[in-house]
PDB file of C-alpha atoms in Angstrom:
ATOM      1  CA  UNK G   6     105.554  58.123 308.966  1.00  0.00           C
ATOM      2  CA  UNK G   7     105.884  57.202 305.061  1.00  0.00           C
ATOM      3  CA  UNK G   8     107.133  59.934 303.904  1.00  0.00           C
ATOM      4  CA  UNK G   9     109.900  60.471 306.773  1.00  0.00           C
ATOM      5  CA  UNK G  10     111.093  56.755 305.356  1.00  0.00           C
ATOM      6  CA  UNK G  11     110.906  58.284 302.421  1.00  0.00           C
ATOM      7  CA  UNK G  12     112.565  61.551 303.313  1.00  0.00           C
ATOM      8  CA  UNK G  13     115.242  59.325 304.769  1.00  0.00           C
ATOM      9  CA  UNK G  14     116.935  57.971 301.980  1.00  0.00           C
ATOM     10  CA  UNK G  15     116.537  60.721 299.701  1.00  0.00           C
ATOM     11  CA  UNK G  16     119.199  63.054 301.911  1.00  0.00           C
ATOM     12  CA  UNK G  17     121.521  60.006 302.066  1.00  0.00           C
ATOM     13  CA  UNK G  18     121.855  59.846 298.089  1.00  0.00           C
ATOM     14  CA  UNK G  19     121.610  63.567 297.697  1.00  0.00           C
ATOM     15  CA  UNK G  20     124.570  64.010 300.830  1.00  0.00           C
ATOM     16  CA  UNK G  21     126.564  61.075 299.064  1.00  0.00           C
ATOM     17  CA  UNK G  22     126.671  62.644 296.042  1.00  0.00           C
ATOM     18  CA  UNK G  23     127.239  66.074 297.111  1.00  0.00           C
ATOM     19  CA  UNK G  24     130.505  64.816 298.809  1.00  0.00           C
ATOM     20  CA  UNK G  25     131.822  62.734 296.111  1.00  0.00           C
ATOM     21  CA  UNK G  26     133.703  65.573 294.590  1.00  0.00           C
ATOM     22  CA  UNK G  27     135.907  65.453 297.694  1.00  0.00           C
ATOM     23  CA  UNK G  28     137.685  62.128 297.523  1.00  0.00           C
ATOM     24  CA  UNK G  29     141.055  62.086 298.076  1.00  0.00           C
ATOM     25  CA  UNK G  30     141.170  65.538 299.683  1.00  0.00           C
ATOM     26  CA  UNK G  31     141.549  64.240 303.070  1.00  0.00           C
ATOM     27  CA  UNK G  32     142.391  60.792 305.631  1.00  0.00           C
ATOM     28  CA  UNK G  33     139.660  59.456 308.980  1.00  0.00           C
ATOM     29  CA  UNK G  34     141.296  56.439 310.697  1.00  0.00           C
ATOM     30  CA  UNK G  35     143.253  55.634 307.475  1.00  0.00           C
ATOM     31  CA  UNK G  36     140.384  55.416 305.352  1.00  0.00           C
ATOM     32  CA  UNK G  37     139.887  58.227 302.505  1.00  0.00           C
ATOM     33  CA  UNK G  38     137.308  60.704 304.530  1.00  0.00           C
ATOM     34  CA  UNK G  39     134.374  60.100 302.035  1.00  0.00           C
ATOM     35  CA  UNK G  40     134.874  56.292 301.844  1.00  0.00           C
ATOM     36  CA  UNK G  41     134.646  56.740 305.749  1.00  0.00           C
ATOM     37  CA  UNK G  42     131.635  58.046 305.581  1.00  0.00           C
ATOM     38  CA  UNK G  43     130.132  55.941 303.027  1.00  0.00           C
ATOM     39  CA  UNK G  44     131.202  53.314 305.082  1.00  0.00           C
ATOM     40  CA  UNK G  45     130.541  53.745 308.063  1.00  0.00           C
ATOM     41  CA  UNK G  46     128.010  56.400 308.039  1.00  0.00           C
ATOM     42  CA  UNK G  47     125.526  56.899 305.110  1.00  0.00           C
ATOM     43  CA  UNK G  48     125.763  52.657 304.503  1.00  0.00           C
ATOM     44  CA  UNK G  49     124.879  51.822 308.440  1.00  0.00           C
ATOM     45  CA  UNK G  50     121.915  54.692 308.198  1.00  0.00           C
ATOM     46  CA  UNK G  51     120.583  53.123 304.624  1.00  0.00           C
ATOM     47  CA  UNK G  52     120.633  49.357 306.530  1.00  0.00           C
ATOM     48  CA  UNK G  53     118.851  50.580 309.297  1.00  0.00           C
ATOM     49  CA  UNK G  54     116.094  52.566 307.387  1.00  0.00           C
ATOM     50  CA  UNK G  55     115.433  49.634 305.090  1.00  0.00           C
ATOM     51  CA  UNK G  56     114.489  47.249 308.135  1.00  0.00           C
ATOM     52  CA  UNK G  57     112.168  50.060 309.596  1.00  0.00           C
ATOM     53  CA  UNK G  58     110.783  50.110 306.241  1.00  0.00           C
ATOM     54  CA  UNK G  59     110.296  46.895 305.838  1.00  0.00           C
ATOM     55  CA  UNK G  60     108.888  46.417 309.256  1.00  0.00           C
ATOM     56  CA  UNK G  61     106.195  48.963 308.009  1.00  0.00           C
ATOM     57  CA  UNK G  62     105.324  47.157 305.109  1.00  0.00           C
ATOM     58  CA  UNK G  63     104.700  43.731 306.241  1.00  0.00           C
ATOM     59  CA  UNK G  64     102.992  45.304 309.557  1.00  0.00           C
ATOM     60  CA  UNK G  65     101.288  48.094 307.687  1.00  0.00           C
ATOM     61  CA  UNK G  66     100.770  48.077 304.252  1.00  0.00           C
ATOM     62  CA  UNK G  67     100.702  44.231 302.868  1.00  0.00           C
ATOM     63  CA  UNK G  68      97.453  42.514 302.913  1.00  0.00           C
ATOM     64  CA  UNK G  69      98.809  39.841 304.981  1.00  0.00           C
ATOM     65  CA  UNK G  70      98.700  38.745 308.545  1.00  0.00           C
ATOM     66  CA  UNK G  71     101.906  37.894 309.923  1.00  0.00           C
ATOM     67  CA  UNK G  72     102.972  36.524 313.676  1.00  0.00           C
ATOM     68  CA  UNK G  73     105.923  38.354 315.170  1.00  0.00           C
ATOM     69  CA  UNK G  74     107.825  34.823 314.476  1.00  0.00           C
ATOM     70  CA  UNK G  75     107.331  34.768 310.768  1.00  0.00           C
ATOM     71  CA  UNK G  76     108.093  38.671 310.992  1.00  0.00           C
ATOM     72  CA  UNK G  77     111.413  37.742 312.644  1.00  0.00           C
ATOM     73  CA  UNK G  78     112.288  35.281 310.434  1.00  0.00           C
ATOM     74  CA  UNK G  79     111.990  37.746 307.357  1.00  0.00           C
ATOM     75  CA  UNK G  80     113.530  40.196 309.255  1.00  0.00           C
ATOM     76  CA  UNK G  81     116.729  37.801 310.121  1.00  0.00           C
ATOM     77  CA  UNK G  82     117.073  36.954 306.025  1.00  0.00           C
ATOM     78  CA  UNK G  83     117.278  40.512 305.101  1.00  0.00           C
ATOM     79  CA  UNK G  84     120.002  41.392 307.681  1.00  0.00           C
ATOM     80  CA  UNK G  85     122.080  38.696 306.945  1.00  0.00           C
ATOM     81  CA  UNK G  86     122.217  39.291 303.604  1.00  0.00           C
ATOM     82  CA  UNK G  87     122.409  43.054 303.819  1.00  0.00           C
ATOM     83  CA  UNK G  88     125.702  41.806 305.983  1.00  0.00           C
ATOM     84  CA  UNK G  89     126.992  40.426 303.260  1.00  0.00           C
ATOM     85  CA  UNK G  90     126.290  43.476 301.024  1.00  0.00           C
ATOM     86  CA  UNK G  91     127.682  45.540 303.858  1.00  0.00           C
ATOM     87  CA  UNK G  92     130.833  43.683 303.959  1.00  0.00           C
ATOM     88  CA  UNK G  93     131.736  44.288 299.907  1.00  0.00           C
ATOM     89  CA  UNK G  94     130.736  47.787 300.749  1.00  0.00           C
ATOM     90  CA  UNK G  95     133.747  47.871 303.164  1.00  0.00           C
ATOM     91  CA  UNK G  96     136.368  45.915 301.240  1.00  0.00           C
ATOM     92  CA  UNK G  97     135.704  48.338 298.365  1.00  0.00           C
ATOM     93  CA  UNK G  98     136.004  51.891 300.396  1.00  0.00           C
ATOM     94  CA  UNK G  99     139.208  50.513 301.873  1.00  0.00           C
ATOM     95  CA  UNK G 100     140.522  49.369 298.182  1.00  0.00           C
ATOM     96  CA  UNK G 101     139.013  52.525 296.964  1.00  0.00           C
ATOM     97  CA  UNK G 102     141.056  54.579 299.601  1.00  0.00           C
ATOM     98  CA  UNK G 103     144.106  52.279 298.139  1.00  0.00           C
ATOM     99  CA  UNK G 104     143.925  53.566 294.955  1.00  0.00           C
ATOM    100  CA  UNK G 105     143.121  57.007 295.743  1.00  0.00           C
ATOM    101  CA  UNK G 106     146.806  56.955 297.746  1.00  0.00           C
ATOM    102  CA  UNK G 107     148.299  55.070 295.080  1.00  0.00           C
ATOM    103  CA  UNK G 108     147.095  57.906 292.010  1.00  0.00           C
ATOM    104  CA  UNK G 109     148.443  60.524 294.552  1.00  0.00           C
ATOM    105  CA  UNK G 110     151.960  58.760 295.016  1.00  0.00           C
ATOM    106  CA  UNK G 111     152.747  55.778 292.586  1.00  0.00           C
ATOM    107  CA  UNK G 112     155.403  54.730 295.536  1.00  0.00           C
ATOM    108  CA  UNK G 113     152.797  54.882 297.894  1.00  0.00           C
ATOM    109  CA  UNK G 114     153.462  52.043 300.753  1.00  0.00           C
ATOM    110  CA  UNK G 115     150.172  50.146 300.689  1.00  0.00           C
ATOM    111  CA  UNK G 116     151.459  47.447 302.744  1.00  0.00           C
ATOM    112  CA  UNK G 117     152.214  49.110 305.803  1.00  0.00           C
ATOM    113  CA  UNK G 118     148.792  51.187 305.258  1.00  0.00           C
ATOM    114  CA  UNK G 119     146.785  47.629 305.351  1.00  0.00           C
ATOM    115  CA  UNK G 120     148.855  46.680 308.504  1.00  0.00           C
ATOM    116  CA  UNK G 121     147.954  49.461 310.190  1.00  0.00           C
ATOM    117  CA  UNK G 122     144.357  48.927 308.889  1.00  0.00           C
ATOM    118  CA  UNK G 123     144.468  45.403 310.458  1.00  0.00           C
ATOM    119  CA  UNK G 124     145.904  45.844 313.945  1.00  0.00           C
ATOM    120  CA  UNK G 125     144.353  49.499 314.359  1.00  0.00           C
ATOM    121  CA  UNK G 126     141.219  49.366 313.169  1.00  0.00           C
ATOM    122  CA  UNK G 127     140.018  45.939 312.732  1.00  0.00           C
ATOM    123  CA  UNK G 128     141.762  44.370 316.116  1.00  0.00           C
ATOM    124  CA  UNK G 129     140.790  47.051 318.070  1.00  0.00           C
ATOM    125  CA  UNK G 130     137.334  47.828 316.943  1.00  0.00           C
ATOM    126  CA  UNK G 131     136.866  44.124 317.441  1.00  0.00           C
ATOM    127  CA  UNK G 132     138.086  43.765 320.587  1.00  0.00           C
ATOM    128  CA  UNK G 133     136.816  46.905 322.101  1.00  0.00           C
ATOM    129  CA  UNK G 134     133.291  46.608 320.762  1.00  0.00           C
ATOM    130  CA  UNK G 135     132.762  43.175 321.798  1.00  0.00           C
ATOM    131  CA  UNK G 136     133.775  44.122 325.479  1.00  0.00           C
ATOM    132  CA  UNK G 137     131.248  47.053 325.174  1.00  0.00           C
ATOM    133  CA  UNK G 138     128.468  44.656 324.035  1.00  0.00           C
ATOM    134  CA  UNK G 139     128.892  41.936 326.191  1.00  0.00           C
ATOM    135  CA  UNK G 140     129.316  44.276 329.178  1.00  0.00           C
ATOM    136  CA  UNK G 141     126.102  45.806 328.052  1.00  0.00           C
ATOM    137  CA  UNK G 142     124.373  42.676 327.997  1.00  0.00           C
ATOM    138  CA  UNK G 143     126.021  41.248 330.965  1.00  0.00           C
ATOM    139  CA  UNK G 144     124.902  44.848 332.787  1.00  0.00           C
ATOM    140  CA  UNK G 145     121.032  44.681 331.684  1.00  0.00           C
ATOM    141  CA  UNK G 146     120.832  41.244 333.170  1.00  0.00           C
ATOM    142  CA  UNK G 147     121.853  42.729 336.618  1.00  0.00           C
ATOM    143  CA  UNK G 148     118.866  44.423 336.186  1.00  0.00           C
ATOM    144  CA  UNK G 149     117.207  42.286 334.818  1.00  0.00           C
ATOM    145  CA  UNK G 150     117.131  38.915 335.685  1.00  0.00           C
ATOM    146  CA  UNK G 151     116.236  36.070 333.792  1.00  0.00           C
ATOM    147  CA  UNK G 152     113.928  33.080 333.857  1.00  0.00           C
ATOM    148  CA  UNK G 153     115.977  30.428 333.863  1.00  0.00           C
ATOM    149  CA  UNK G 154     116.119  27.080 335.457  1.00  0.00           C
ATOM    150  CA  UNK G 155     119.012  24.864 335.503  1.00  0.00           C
ATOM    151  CA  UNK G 156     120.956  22.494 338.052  1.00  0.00           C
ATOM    152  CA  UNK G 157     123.981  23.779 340.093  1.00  0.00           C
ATOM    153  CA  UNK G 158     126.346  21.491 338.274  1.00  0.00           C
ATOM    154  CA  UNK G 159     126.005  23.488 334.551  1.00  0.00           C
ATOM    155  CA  UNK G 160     125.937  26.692 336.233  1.00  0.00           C
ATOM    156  CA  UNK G 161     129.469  26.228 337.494  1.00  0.00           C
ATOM    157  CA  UNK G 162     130.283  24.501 334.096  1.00  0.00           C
ATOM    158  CA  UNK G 163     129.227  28.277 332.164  1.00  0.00           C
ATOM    159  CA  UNK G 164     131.079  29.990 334.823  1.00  0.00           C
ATOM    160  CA  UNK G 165     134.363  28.205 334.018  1.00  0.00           C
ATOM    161  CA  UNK G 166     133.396  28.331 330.055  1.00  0.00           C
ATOM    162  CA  UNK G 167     133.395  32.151 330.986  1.00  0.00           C
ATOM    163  CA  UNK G 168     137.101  31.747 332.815  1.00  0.00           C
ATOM    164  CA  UNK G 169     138.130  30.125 330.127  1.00  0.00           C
ATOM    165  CA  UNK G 170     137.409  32.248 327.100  1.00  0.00           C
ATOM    166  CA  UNK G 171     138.299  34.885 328.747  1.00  0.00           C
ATOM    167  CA  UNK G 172     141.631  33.395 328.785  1.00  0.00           C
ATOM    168  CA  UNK G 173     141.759  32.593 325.330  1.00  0.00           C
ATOM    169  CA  UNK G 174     140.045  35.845 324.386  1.00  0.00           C
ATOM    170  CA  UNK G 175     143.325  37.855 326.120  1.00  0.00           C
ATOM    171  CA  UNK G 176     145.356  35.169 323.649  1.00  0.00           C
ATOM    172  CA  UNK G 177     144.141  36.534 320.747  1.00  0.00           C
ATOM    173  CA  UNK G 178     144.916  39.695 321.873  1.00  0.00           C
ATOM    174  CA  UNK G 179     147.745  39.306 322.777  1.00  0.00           C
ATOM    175  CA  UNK G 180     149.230  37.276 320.077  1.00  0.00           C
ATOM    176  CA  UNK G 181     147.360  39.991 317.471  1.00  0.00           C
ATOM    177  CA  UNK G 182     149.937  42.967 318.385  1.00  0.00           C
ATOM    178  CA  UNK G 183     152.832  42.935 316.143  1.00  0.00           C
ATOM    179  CA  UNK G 184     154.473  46.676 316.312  1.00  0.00           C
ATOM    180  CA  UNK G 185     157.199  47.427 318.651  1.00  0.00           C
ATOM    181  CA  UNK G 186     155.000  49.591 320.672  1.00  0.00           C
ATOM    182  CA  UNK G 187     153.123  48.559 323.633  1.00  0.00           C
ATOM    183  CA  UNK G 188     150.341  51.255 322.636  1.00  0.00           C
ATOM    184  CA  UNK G 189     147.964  48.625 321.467  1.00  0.00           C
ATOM    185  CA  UNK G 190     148.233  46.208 324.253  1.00  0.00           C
ATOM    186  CA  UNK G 191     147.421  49.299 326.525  1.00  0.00           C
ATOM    187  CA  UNK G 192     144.542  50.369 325.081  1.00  0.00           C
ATOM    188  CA  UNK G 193     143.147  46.736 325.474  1.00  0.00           C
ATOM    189  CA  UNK G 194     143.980  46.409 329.196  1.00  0.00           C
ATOM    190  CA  UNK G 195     142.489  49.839 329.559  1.00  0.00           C
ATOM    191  CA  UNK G 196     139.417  48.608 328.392  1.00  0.00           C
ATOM    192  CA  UNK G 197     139.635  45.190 330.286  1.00  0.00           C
ATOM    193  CA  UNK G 198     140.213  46.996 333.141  1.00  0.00           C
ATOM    194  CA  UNK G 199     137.315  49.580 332.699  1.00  0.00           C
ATOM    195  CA  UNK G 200     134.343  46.438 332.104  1.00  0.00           C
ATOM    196  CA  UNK G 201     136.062  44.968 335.028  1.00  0.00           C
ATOM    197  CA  UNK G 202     135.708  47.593 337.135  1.00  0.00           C
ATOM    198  CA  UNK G 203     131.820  48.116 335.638  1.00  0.00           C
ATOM    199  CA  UNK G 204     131.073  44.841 336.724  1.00  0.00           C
ATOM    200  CA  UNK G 205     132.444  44.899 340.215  1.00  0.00           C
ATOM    201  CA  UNK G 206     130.926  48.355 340.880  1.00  0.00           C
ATOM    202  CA  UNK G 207     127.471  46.595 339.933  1.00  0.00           C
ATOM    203  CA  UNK G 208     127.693  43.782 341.890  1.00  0.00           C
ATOM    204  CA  UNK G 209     128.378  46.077 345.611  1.00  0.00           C
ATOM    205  CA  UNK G 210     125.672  48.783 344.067  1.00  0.00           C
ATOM    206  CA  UNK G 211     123.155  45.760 343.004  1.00  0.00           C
ATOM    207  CA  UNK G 212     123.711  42.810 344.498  1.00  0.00           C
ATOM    208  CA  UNK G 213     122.865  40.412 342.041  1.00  0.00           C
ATOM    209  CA  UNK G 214     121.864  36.717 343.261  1.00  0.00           C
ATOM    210  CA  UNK G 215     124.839  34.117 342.502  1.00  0.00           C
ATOM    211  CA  UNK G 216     122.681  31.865 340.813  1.00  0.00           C
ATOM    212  CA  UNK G 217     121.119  31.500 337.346  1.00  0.00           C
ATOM    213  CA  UNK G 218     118.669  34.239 337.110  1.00  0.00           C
ATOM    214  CA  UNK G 219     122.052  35.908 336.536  1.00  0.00           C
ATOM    215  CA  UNK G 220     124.259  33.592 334.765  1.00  0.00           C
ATOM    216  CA  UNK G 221     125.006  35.823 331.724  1.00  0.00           C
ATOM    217  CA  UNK G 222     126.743  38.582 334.605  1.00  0.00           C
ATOM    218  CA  UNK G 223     128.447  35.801 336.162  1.00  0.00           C
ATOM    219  CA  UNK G 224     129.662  34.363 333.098  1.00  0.00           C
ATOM    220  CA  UNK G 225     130.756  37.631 331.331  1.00  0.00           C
ATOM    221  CA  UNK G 226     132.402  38.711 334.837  1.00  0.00           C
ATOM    222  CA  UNK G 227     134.259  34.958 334.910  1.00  0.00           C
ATOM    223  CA  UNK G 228     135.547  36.317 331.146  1.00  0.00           C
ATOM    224  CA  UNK G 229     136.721  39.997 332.267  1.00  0.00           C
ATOM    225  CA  UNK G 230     138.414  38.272 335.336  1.00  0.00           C
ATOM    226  CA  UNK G 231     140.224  35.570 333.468  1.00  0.00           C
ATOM    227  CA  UNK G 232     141.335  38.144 330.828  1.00  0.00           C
ATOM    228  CA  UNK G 233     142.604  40.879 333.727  1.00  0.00           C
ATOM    229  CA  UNK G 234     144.741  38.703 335.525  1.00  0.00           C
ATOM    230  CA  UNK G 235     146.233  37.427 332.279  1.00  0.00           C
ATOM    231  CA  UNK G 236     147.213  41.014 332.106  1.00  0.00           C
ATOM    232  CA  UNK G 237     148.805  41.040 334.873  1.00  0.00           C
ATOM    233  CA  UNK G 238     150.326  37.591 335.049  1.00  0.00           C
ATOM    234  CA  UNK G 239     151.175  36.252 331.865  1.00  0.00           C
ATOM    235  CA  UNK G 240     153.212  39.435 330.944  1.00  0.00           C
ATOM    236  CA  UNK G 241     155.666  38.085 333.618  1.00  0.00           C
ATOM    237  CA  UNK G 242     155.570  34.783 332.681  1.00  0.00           C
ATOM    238  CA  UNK G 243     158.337  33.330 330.336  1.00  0.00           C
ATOM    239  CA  UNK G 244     157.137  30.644 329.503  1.00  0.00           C
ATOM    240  CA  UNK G 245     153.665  32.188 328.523  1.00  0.00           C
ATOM    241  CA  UNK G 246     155.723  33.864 326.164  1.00  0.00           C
ATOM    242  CA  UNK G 247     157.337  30.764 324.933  1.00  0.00           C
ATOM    243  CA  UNK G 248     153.993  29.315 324.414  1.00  0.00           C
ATOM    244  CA  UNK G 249     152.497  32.493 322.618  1.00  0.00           C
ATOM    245  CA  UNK G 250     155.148  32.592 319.985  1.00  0.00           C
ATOM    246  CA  UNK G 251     155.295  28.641 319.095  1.00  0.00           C
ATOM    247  CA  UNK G 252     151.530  28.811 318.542  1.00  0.00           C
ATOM    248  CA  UNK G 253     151.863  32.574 316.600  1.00  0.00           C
ATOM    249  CA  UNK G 254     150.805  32.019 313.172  1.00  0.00           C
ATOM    250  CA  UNK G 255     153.037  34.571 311.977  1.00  0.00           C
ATOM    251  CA  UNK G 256     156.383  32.383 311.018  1.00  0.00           C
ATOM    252  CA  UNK G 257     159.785  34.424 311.170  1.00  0.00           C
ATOM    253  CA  UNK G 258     158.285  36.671 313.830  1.00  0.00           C
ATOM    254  CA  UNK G 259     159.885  36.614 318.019  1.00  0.00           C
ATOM    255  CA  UNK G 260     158.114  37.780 320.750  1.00  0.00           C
ATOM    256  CA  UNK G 261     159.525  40.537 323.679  1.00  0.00           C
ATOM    257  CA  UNK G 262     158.176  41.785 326.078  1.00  0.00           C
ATOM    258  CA  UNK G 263     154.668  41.464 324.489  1.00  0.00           C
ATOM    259  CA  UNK G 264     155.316  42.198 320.901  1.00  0.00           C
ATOM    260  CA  UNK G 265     156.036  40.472 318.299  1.00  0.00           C
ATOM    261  CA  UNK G 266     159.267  41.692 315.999  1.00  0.00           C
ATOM    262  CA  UNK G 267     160.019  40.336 312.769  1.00  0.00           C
ATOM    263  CA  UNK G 268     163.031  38.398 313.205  1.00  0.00           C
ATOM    264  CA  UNK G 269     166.044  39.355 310.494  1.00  0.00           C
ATOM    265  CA  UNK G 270     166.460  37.220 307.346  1.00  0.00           C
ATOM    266  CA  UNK G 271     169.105  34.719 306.796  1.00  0.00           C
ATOM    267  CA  UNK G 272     169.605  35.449 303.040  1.00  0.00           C
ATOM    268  CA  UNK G 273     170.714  38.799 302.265  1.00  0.00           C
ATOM    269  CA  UNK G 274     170.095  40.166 298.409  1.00  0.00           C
TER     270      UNK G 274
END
């Protein structure tokens, strides 16, 4: 066991330096291909074999007795602040990518490379994963029902919290598309529309109880409901769109037909 942890983090050096020598030679999702992988590959791999390995020391090696709550509360330090590590990690392979464009053409177009960073792979990564992990969790609890005791009156309340984020969750996604192409928006309903569809095919294949032992389902379906027939209804809707462009951030910018377009300047140079 010790000296696969070890083995572990030896290839990831080795691999990472190996591949250095090919920056700049080639693009993955608009990131430089070895920043991707340093990224998103070797930096992931190195957090999770430093929490197995420090799971083995205090458990294994330390001459210390430690409950499972003290172990998790060691455990939650180091992962937030290997989150923070991992997030300069990512901020510097996408600035690195930057200036790896940048040395190949000095006229280079950054800007519209960090835009379609932002709406292609930040928004939908976000989006997308969340739905996958709530689903998931939502899922197990069909499965697995939990413990819990509450009165009729809050369960209703965290079904309508459910409705409603869902609601606002489809306003963020909505209001976060700002290319003249509908491809973005699709690939979001898609995926609405696929966790909706998991949901209702569990609940005719399991039959889970309406009641609390399954309020995260309920809750998560209330969201995927709320969010599909904003889909379908709010696209139609006028003054939805009215109300999604006075709240935009994004000044200068007018919404049709679900995306927002940069409205033309009134000064001319």
């Amino acid at each position: 066991m010790f000296s696969l942890l070890l083995i572990i983090p030896m290839a990831a050096i080795v691999s990472g330096v190996l591949i250095y020598g090919r920056s700049g030679k080639r693009d993955f999702l608009k990131f430089d291909l070895v920043q991707f992988v340093y990224a998103f590959l070797l930096a992931p791999l190195l957090f999770v074999w430093m929490k197995s390995f420090l799971f083995y020391l205090l458990r294994q090696e330390f001459d210390v007795r430690l409950s499972l709550n003290e172990i998790f509360i060691l455990d939650t330090m180091f992962s937030v602040l290997s989150i923070y590590i991992y997030s300069f990690i990512v901020i510097h392979s996408l600035t690195k990518s930057f200036e790896l464009k940048r040395y190949v053409d000095p006229l280079y177009d950054v800007f519209s490379h960090a835009e379609a960073l932002h709406l292609w792979i930040s928004h939908t990564g976000m989006y997308v994963g969340g739905m996958i992990i709530f689903s998931i969790v939502s899922l197990v609890n069909v499965f697995l029902p939990a413990e819990i005791e509450m009165g009729r009156s809050f369960f209703y309340f965290a079904l309508s919290l459910g409705f409603l984020s869902g609601v606002f969750a489809f306003a963020g996604m909505w209001m976060s598309n700002f290319t003249e192409k509908p491809t973005f928006l699709k690939i979001l309903k898609l995926s609405i529309a696929f966790c909706l569809t998991a949901h209702v095919a569990a609940y005719f294949i399991v039959e889970p109880s309406f009641g609390p032992s399954n309020i995260i389902y309920w809750t998560v379906f209330m969201a995927f409901l709320a969010a599909g027939l904003c889909s379908y209804v709010f696209e139609r809707s006028e003054k939805a769109s009215s109300w999604f462009e006075r709240f935009h951030h994004k000044k200068g910018w007018n919404w049709k037909n679900g995306n927002f377009l940069r409205s033309k300047s009134k000064f001319k140079l």
